[in-house]
Amino acid sequence: MPVHIQVDPSFERHPLWEMISAELNDEKGRYCLRFEKGIVELVDQDDLTLNPLSVDFKSGTLGYRVKYGGGASQPIAKACGLNKRKGLTLIDATCGLGRDAFVLASVGAKVIAYERHPVIYCLVKDALMRWEATEVHLTIEFQNSVTALNQLGEGAVDVVYLDPMFPKRDKSSLVKKEMQMFHGLIGNEAMDVNELLEAAMRVASKRVVVKRPKSAPFLNDLEPSLSQKGKSGRFDIYTKAAIK
């Protein structure tokens, strides 16, 4: 079913328009997709105090993290085994705004990311089209993750990474303004995490890594081989074979 969102005429000049237009039902509403100053961005027309939502791999917090975040010693990289071996093939089955996928690619993984929401896909794909560093191996595909994983053979990649959306929040504080817009766009669309984890376990030859809030239950009530805990969250690691 097409996503109901207003499309500014400026976006129709973007190379992604022809590919994604069938997935968008253009109508007046809260969110507007536009192509402004060479960047695809999403505008919240009901709250103009919010900055437009866009993705940038070159600068800002993400750019700083890639340059100075600690490389393969970062918790996410260690959880995925990149501190042991670079060049691992990895699927990020819950791409979102692409930040984890880009960090993993920047420290040596060969990453394919799946994103099923057409607007979020456009934001991330546009950022990749503006990125010029050929040494980062990252591609994003407009795919439903479960469908895409089920099309792959057993043990097709080394690692599958999952960060399921909208885990139950223990705190009443609002998420960052940027994520308010992200959540408002996605809504409460549920993901079949049980089916997703099952598919990931079949496709990964080395391990499945699940990012969770610190106090959240195990995904699908399946106890991991080990959990790598941080200040506010953890990585549950389901080991299938050693990474050497």
Short mmCIF file of C-alpha atoms in Angstrom, two decimals:
data_model
loop_
_atom_site.label_atom_id
_atom_site.label_comp_id
_atom_site.label_asym_id
_atom_site.label_seq_id
_atom_site.Cartn_x
_atom_site.Cartn_y
_atom_site.Cartn_z
CA MET A 1 0.00 0.00 0.00
CA PRO A 2 1.46 3.42 -0.97
CA VAL A 3 2.66 5.69 1.83
CA HIS A 4 0.53 8.81 2.22
CA ILE A 5 2.90 11.77 2.16
CA GLN A 6 3.11 15.13 0.45
CA VAL A 7 5.75 15.32 -2.27
CA ASP A 8 7.23 18.69 -3.11
CA PRO A 9 7.76 19.25 -6.87
CA SER A 10 11.46 19.68 -6.16
CA PHE A 11 11.78 15.97 -5.31
CA GLU A 12 10.48 15.02 -8.74
CA ARG A 13 13.82 16.23 -10.12
CA HIS A 14 15.75 13.72 -8.03
CA PRO A 15 17.00 10.47 -9.66
CA LEU A 16 15.16 8.45 -6.99
CA TRP A 17 11.76 9.85 -7.96
CA GLU A 18 11.16 7.53 -10.88
CA MET A 19 12.07 4.48 -8.82
CA ILE A 20 10.04 5.34 -5.73
CA SER A 21 7.06 7.31 -7.06
CA ALA A 22 4.78 4.27 -7.24
CA GLU A 23 5.33 3.74 -3.49
CA LEU A 24 4.13 7.26 -2.56
CA ASN A 25 0.55 8.50 -2.52
CA ASP A 26 1.01 12.27 -2.92
CA GLU A 27 -1.44 14.21 -0.76
CA LYS A 28 -1.43 17.18 1.58
CA GLY A 29 -0.48 16.18 5.08
CA ARG A 30 1.89 16.63 7.96
CA TYR A 31 5.10 15.44 6.26
CA CYS A 32 6.56 16.68 3.02
CA LEU A 33 9.43 15.11 1.07
CA ARG A 34 11.56 17.62 -0.81
CA PHE A 35 14.92 18.04 -2.57
CA GLU A 36 16.53 21.18 -1.14
CA LYS A 37 20.08 22.41 -1.82
CA GLY A 38 21.14 19.03 -3.15
CA ILE A 39 19.77 17.03 -0.20
CA VAL A 40 16.59 14.97 0.16
CA GLU A 41 14.86 15.92 3.38
CA LEU A 42 11.60 15.43 5.22
CA VAL A 43 9.77 18.45 6.64
CA ASP A 44 7.27 18.36 9.51
CA GLN A 45 4.76 20.99 8.36
CA ASP A 46 2.89 20.86 11.67
CA ASP A 47 6.00 21.75 13.68
CA LEU A 48 8.37 24.02 11.80
CA THR A 49 10.59 24.32 14.89
CA LEU A 50 11.95 20.89 13.98
CA ASN A 51 14.86 20.81 11.60
CA PRO A 52 14.16 18.89 8.39
CA LEU A 53 15.09 15.23 8.68
CA SER A 54 17.92 14.17 6.37
CA VAL A 55 20.88 11.81 6.43
CA ASP A 56 24.49 12.95 6.14
CA PHE A 57 27.41 10.52 6.30
CA LYS A 58 30.06 13.22 5.80
CA SER A 59 29.69 15.51 8.78
CA GLY A 60 27.89 16.08 12.07
CA THR A 61 27.70 13.49 14.81
CA LEU A 62 28.05 10.52 12.47
CA GLY A 63 31.06 11.96 10.66
CA TYR A 64 32.75 12.65 13.98
CA ARG A 65 31.95 9.15 15.22
CA VAL A 66 33.47 7.54 12.14
CA LYS A 67 36.66 9.61 12.47
CA TYR A 68 37.13 9.56 16.23
CA GLY A 69 34.78 6.91 17.60
CA GLY A 70 37.38 4.23 18.18
CA GLY A 71 37.17 2.17 15.01
CA ALA A 72 36.89 -1.58 15.49
CA SER A 73 37.04 -1.15 19.28
CA GLN A 74 33.54 0.38 19.31
CA PRO A 75 30.97 -1.82 21.08
CA ILE A 76 28.91 -2.37 17.93
CA ALA A 77 32.00 -3.38 15.93
CA LYS A 78 33.18 -5.76 18.64
CA ALA A 79 29.72 -7.29 18.92
CA CYS A 80 29.75 -7.99 15.18
CA GLY A 81 33.27 -9.48 15.33
CA LEU A 82 35.03 -6.74 13.37
CA ASN A 83 37.70 -6.43 16.05
CA LYS A 84 38.71 -9.98 15.12
CA ARG A 85 38.46 -9.84 11.33
CA LYS A 86 37.75 -7.15 8.76
CA GLY A 87 35.94 -7.85 5.52
CA LEU A 88 33.07 -9.75 7.13
CA THR A 89 29.92 -9.84 5.02
CA LEU A 90 27.08 -8.35 7.03
CA ILE A 91 23.38 -7.68 6.54
CA ASP A 92 21.75 -4.88 8.52
CA ALA A 93 18.14 -6.04 8.31
CA THR A 94 16.77 -2.99 10.17
CA CYS A 95 18.49 -0.09 8.41
CA GLY A 96 16.48 2.89 9.69
CA LEU A 97 18.54 6.03 9.11
CA GLY A 98 21.58 3.93 8.26
CA ARG A 99 23.88 5.04 11.04
CA ASP A 100 24.81 1.64 12.43
CA ALA A 101 25.21 0.25 8.90
CA PHE A 102 27.56 3.08 7.97
CA VAL A 103 29.65 2.73 11.13
CA LEU A 104 30.01 -1.01 10.52
CA ALA A 105 31.01 -0.41 6.90
CA SER A 106 33.49 2.27 7.94
CA VAL A 107 35.38 -0.20 10.15
CA GLY A 108 35.69 -2.84 7.47
CA ALA A 109 32.45 -4.79 7.03
CA LYS A 110 30.88 -5.33 3.62
CA VAL A 111 27.34 -4.26 4.43
CA ILE A 112 24.00 -4.69 2.70
CA ALA A 113 21.20 -2.82 4.49
CA TYR A 114 17.47 -3.43 4.00
CA GLU A 115 14.86 -0.69 4.48
CA ARG A 116 11.19 -1.23 3.71
CA HIS A 117 9.82 2.30 4.19
CA PRO A 118 10.11 4.25 0.91
CA VAL A 119 10.74 7.66 2.48
CA ILE A 120 13.41 6.42 4.89
CA TYR A 121 14.99 4.49 2.03
CA CYS A 122 15.14 7.72 -0.01
CA LEU A 123 16.83 9.64 2.80
CA VAL A 124 19.54 7.01 3.26
CA LYS A 125 20.01 6.27 -0.44
CA ASP A 126 20.40 10.00 -1.15
CA ALA A 127 23.13 10.21 1.52
CA LEU A 128 24.95 7.29 -0.09
CA MET A 129 24.70 8.95 -3.51
CA ARG A 130 26.39 12.03 -2.03
CA TRP A 131 29.08 9.96 -0.31
CA GLU A 132 32.30 9.76 -2.30
CA ALA A 133 34.53 7.41 -0.30
CA THR A 134 34.81 4.24 -2.36
CA GLU A 135 36.57 2.35 0.42
CA VAL A 136 33.31 2.09 2.39
CA HIS A 137 31.39 -0.98 1.20
CA LEU A 138 27.74 -0.17 1.91
CA THR A 139 24.66 -0.67 -0.23
CA ILE A 140 21.03 -0.16 0.70
CA GLU A 141 18.14 -2.07 -0.85
CA PHE A 142 14.44 -1.18 -0.78
CA GLN A 143 13.30 -4.49 0.66
CA ASN A 144 11.17 -6.09 3.34
CA SER A 145 13.83 -7.73 5.50
CA VAL A 146 12.03 -11.01 6.14
CA THR A 147 11.26 -11.44 2.45
CA ALA A 148 14.84 -10.56 1.47
CA LEU A 149 16.40 -12.90 4.03
CA ASN A 150 14.12 -15.75 3.03
CA GLN A 151 15.40 -15.43 -0.53
CA LEU A 152 18.97 -16.10 0.61
CA GLY A 153 20.58 -19.45 1.17
CA GLU A 154 21.58 -20.87 4.55
CA GLY A 155 24.78 -19.24 5.83
CA ALA A 156 24.80 -16.72 2.97
CA VAL A 157 26.61 -14.03 5.00
CA ASP A 158 28.85 -13.94 8.06
CA VAL A 159 26.74 -11.71 10.31
CA VAL A 160 23.16 -10.43 10.47
CA TYR A 161 22.57 -7.32 12.58
CA LEU A 162 19.14 -6.42 13.99
CA ASP A 163 17.90 -3.33 15.79
CA PRO A 164 14.11 -3.81 16.00
CA MET A 165 12.07 -0.62 16.04
CA PHE A 166 10.02 0.70 18.95
CA PRO A 167 11.03 -1.43 21.90
CA LYS A 168 8.99 -0.71 25.01
CA ARG A 169 10.29 2.44 26.70
CA ASP A 170 10.88 2.47 30.44
CA LYS A 171 11.41 6.23 30.52
CA SER A 172 8.77 8.89 29.99
CA SER A 173 11.19 11.37 28.42
CA LEU A 174 10.68 12.19 24.77
CA VAL A 175 13.08 10.87 22.22
CA LYS A 176 15.26 13.35 20.40
CA LYS A 177 13.37 15.74 18.15
CA GLU A 178 14.84 14.10 15.07
CA MET A 179 13.54 10.72 16.17
CA GLN A 180 10.14 12.18 17.00
CA MET A 181 9.77 12.90 13.31
CA PHE A 182 11.08 9.46 12.39
CA HIS A 183 8.60 7.77 14.70
CA GLY A 184 5.79 10.03 13.50
CA LEU A 185 6.47 9.02 9.92
CA ILE A 186 6.70 5.29 10.60
CA GLY A 187 3.80 5.22 13.07
CA ASN A 188 3.22 2.03 15.04
CA GLU A 189 3.84 -0.30 12.14
CA ALA A 190 4.74 -3.61 13.71
CA MET A 191 7.57 -5.81 12.58
CA ASP A 192 7.36 -9.56 12.99
CA VAL A 193 10.52 -9.82 15.07
CA ASN A 194 10.06 -13.53 15.70
CA GLU A 195 10.06 -14.32 12.00
CA LEU A 196 12.90 -11.84 11.45
CA LEU A 197 15.13 -13.48 14.06
CA GLU A 198 14.40 -16.95 12.68
CA ALA A 199 15.36 -15.83 9.17
CA ALA A 200 18.50 -14.10 10.46
CA MET A 201 19.62 -17.22 12.33
CA ARG A 202 19.34 -19.25 9.13
CA VAL A 203 21.20 -16.75 6.91
CA ALA A 204 24.10 -15.90 9.26
CA SER A 205 27.03 -18.33 9.20
CA LYS A 206 28.93 -16.78 12.14
CA ARG A 207 26.55 -14.82 14.37
CA VAL A 208 23.39 -12.77 14.74
CA VAL A 209 23.69 -9.55 16.74
CA VAL A 210 20.60 -7.89 18.23
CA LYS A 211 20.73 -4.38 19.66
CA ARG A 212 18.42 -3.96 22.66
CA PRO A 213 17.69 -1.46 25.43
CA LYS A 214 19.52 -2.46 28.59
CA SER A 215 16.46 -3.79 30.44
CA ALA A 216 14.52 -5.16 27.46
CA PRO A 217 13.69 -8.88 27.28
CA PHE A 218 15.53 -11.11 24.85
CA LEU A 219 14.12 -11.01 21.36
CA ASN A 220 11.65 -13.85 20.84
CA ASP A 221 12.54 -14.92 24.43
CA LEU A 222 15.60 -16.62 22.96
CA GLU A 223 18.59 -16.42 25.30
CA PRO A 224 21.76 -15.33 23.46
CA SER A 225 25.17 -16.96 23.66
CA LEU A 226 26.37 -13.79 25.40
CA SER A 227 25.36 -10.19 25.96
CA GLN A 228 27.69 -7.24 25.62
CA LYS A 229 26.36 -4.54 27.93
CA GLY A 230 26.93 -0.80 27.73
CA LYS A 231 25.75 2.25 29.65
CA SER A 232 22.26 2.44 28.15
CA GLY A 233 21.91 -0.65 25.98
CA ARG A 234 23.31 -4.01 25.09
CA PHE A 235 24.13 -6.28 22.17
CA ASP A 236 22.78 -9.82 22.36
CA ILE A 237 25.04 -12.13 20.39
CA TYR A 238 23.82 -15.45 19.00
CA THR A 239 26.96 -17.37 18.06
CA LYS A 240 26.90 -20.01 15.32
CA ALA A 241 30.62 -20.32 14.54
CA ALA A 242 33.85 -18.67 15.68
CA ILE A 243 35.18 -15.62 13.88
CA LYS A 244 38.93 -16.01 13.36
#
